[in-house]
Short mmCIF file of C-alpha atoms in Angstrom, two decimals:
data_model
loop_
_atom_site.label_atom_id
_atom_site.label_comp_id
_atom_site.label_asym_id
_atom_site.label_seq_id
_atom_site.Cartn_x
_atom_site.Cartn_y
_atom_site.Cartn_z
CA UNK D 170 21.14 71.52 18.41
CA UNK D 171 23.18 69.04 19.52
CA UNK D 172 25.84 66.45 17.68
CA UNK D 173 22.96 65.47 15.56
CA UNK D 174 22.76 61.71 16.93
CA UNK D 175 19.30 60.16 16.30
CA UNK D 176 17.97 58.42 19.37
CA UNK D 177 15.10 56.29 19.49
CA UNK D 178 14.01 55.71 22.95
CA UNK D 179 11.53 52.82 23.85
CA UNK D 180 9.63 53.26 20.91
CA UNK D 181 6.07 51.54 20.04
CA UNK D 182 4.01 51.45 16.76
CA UNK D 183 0.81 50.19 16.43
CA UNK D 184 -1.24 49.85 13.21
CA UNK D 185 -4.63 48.99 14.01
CA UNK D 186 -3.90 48.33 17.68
CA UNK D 187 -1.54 45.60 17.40
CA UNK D 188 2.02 47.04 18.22
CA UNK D 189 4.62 46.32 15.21
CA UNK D 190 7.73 47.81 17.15
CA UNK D 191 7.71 46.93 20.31
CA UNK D 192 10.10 49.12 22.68
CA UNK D 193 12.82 49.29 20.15
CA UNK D 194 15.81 51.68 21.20
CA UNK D 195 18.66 52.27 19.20
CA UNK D 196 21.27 55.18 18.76
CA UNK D 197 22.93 56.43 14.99
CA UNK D 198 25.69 58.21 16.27
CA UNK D 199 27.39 61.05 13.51
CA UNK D 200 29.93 59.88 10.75
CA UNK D 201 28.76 56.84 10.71
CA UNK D 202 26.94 54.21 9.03
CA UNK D 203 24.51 52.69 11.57
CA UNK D 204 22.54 49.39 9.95
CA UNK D 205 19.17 48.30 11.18
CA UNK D 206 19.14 44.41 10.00
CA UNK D 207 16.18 42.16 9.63
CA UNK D 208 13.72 39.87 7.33
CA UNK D 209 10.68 40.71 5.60
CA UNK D 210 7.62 41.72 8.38
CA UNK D 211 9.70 42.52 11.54
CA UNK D 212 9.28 46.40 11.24
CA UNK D 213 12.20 48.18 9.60
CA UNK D 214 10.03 50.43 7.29
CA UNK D 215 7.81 51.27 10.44
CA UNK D 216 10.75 52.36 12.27
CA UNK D 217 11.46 54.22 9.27
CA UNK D 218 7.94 55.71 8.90
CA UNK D 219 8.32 56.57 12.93
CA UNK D 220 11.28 58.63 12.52
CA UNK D 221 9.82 60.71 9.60
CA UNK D 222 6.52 61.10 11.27
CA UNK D 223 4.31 59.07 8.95
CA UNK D 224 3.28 56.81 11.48
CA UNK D 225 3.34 58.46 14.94
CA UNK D 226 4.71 55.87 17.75
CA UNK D 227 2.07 55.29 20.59
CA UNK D 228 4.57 55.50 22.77
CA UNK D 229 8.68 56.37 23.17
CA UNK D 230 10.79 58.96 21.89
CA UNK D 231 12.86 60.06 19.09
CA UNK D 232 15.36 62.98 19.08
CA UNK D 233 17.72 64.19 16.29
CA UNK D 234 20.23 66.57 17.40
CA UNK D 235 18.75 66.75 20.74
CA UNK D 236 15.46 68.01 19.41
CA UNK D 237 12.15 65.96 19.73
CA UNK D 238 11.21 64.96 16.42
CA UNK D 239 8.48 62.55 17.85
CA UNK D 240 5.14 62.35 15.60
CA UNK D 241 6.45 65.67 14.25
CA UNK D 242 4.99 65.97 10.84
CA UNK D 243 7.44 64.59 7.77
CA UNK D 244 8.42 68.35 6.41
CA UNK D 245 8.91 69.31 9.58
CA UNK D 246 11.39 66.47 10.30
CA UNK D 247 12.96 66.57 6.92
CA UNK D 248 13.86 70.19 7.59
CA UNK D 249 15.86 69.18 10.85
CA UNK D 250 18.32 67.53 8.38
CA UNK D 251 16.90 64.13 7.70
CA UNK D 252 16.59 63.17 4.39
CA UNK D 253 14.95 59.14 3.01
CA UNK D 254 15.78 56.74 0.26
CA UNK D 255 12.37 54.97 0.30
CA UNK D 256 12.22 51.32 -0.77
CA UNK D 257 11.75 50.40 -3.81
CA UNK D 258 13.60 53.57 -5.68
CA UNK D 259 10.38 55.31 -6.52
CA UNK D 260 11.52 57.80 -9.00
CA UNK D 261 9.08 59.91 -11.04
CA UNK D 262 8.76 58.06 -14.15
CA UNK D 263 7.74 61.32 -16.64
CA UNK D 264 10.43 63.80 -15.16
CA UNK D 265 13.75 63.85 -16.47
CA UNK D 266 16.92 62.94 -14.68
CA UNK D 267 17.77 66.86 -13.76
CA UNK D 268 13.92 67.00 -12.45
CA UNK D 269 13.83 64.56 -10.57
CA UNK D 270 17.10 65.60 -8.70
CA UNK D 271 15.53 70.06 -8.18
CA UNK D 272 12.46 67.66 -6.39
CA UNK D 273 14.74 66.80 -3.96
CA UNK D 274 15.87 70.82 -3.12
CA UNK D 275 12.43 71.90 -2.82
CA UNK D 276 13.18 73.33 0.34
CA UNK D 277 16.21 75.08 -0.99
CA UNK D 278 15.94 78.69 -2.38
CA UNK D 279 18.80 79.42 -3.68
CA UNK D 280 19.43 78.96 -7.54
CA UNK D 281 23.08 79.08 -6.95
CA UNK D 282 22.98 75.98 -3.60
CA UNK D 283 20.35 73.85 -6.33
CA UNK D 284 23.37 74.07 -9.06
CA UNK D 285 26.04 73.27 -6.67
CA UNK D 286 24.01 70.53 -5.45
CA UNK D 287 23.27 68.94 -9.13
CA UNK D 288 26.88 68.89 -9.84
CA UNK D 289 28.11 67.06 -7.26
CA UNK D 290 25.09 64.58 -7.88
CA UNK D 291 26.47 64.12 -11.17
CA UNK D 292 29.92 63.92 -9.61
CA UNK D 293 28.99 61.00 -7.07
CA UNK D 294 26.83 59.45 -10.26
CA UNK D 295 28.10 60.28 -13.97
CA UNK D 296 25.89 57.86 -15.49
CA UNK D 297 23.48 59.77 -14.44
CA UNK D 298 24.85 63.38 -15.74
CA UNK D 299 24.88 61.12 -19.07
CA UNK D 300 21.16 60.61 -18.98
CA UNK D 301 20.64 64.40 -17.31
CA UNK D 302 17.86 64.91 -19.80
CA UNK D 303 16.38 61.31 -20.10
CA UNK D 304 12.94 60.51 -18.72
CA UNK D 305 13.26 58.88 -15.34
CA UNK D 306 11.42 55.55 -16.49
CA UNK D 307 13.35 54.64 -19.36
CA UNK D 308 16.29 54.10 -16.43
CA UNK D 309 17.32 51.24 -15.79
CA UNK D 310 16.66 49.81 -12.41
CA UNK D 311 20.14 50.30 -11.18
CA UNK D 312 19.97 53.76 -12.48
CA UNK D 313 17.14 54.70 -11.20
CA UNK D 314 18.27 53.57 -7.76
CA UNK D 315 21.27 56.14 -8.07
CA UNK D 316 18.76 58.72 -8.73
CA UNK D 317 16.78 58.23 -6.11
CA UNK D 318 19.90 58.41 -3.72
CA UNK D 319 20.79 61.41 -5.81
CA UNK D 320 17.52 63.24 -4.90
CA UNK D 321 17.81 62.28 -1.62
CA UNK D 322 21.37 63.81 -1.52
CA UNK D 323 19.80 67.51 -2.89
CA UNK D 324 18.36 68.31 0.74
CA UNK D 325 22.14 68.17 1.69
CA UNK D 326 21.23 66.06 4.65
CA UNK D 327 22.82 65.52 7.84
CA UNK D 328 21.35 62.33 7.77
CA UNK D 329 20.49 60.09 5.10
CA UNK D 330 17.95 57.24 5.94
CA UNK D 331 18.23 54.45 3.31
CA UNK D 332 15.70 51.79 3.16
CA UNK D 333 16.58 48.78 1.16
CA UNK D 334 18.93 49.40 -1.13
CA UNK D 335 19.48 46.41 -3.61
CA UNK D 336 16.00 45.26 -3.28
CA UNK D 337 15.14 44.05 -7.00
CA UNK D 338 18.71 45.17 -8.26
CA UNK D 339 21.46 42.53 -10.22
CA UNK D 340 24.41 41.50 -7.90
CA UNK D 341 26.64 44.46 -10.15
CA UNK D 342 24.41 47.37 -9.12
CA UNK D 343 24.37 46.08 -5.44
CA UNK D 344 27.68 45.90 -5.27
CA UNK D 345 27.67 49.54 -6.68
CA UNK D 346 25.25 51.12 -4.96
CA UNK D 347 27.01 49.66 -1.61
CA UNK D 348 30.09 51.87 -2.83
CA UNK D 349 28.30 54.99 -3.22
CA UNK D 350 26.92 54.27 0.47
CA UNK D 351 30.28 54.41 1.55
CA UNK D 352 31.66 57.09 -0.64
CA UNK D 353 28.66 59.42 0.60
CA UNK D 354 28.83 58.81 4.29
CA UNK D 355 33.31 59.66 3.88
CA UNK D 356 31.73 62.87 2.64
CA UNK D 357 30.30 63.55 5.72
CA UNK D 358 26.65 61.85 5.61
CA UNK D 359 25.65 59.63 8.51
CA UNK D 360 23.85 56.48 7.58
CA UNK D 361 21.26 54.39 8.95
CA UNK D 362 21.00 51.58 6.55
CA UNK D 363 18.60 49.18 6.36
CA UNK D 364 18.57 45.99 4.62
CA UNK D 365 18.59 42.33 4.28
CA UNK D 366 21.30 42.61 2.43
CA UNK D 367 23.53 41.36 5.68
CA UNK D 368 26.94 40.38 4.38
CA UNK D 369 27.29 43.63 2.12
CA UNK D 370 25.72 45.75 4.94
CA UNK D 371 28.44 44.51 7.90
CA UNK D 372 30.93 45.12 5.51
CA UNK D 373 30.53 48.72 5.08
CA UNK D 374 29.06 49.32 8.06
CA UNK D 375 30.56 50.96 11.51
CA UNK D 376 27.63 49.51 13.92
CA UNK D 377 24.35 47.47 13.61
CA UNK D 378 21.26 46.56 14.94
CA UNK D 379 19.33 43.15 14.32
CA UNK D 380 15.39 43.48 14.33
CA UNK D 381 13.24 40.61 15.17
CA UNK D 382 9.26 40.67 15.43
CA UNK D 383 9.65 44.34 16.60
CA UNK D 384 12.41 44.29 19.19
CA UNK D 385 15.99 44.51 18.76
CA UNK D 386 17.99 41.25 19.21
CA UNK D 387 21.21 41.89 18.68
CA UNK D 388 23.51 44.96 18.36
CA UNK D 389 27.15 45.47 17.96
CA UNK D 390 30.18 46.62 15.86
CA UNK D 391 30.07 44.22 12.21
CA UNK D 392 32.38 41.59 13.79
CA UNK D 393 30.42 41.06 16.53
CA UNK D 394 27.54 40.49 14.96
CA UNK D 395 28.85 38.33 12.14
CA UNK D 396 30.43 35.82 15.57
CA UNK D 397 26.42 36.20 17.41
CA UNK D 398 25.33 33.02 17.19
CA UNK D 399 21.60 33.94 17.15
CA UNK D 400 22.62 36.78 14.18
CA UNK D 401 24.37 33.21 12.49
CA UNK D 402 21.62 31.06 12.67
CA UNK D 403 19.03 33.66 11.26
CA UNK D 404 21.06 34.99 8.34
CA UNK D 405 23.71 32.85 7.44
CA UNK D 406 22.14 29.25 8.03
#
């Protein structure tokens, strides 16, 4: 199968005929934490909704591992090892903590793997082995971020794909959630991050990628894109 690198190769997305990526290529190499950077509108989630094979590109390729995951459809691609954060958090509000985490192992059988799993959820979060039987909506929205990570983590995941991370959340959870990003890919995860957030994200990430109106502008190891002038001038001022 491969080193389980994701490669995206010359990809294009289209909704309604008018392209939103527009030959974006861009390697997340293993044991890392790969960031996609960009504002609001330039086509992060599509990228992300390419890889998982929610929207199909019209063109390019995408590999995981060596295998062609292109337009595959999402369980398919989720059982390669690929696991998402979506934006937003997106818990389910009526389930408790502990159900909302099994959700995530719904692929796994094994009662034994599901318990393992939980605990070391509970280990990477104990606020949320605090709340293990609280309704998902009566989290707050920093908690509820951590258990939508935590679900994610339940697939045990080669690779985690995180989509906006602080989005809505106070300075304190960013900062936290930031560390649990870090603390989960020393564990073994690979990360593709991706975010606004660009001062937080170069700082705990190994490579990046800049996105502008559907192409990649910029790439490069965090110092090197903190020093791009064109990277400056869009996200620092």
């Amino acid at each position: 199968m491969g080193d389980k690198t994701l490669d995206i190769e010359n990809v294009y997305t289209a909704y309604d005929k008018a392209d939103v990526l527009e030959g974006v290529s861009l390697s997340v190499r293993p044991g890392r934490i790969t960031c996609l950077l960009g504002s609001n509108g330039v086509g992060k989630t599509t990228l992300i909704r390419s890889i998982l094979g929610l929207t199909a590109p019209r063109e390019g390729r995408i590999t995981f591992g060596g295998r062609d995951i292109t337009g595959m459809s999402t369980h398919r691609v989720i059982a390669t090892g690929i696991a998402c954060i979506p934006e937003g958090r997106k818990v389910f509000p009526k389930l408790t903590v502990t159900e909302n985490l099994r959700i995530g192992a719904y692929q796994v059988k094994a009662e034994a793997a599901i318990r393992e799993r939980m605990n070391e959820a509970y280990e990477i979060f104990p606020r949320l082995a605090e709340r293990r039987s609280q309704l998902a909506g009566t989290l707050s929205g920093g908690e509820q971020a951590m258990l939508s990570i935590g679900r994610g983590l339940m697939s045990s995941p080669d690779l985690l794909l995180i989509d906006e991370p602080s989005l809505g959340l106070s300075p304190l959870f960013v900062k936290e959630n930031f560390n649990v990003i870090q603390r989960i890919n020393e564990r073994g995860v690979t990360v593709f991050l991706v975010e606004q957030n660009v001062r937080q994200t170069l700082a705990i990430s190994h490579y990046g990628y800049v996105l502008g109106k559907g192409r990649v502008v910029a790439e490069g190891e965090p110092d090197t894109l903190t020093d791009n002038e064109e990277v400056n001038q869009a996200y620092f001022g």
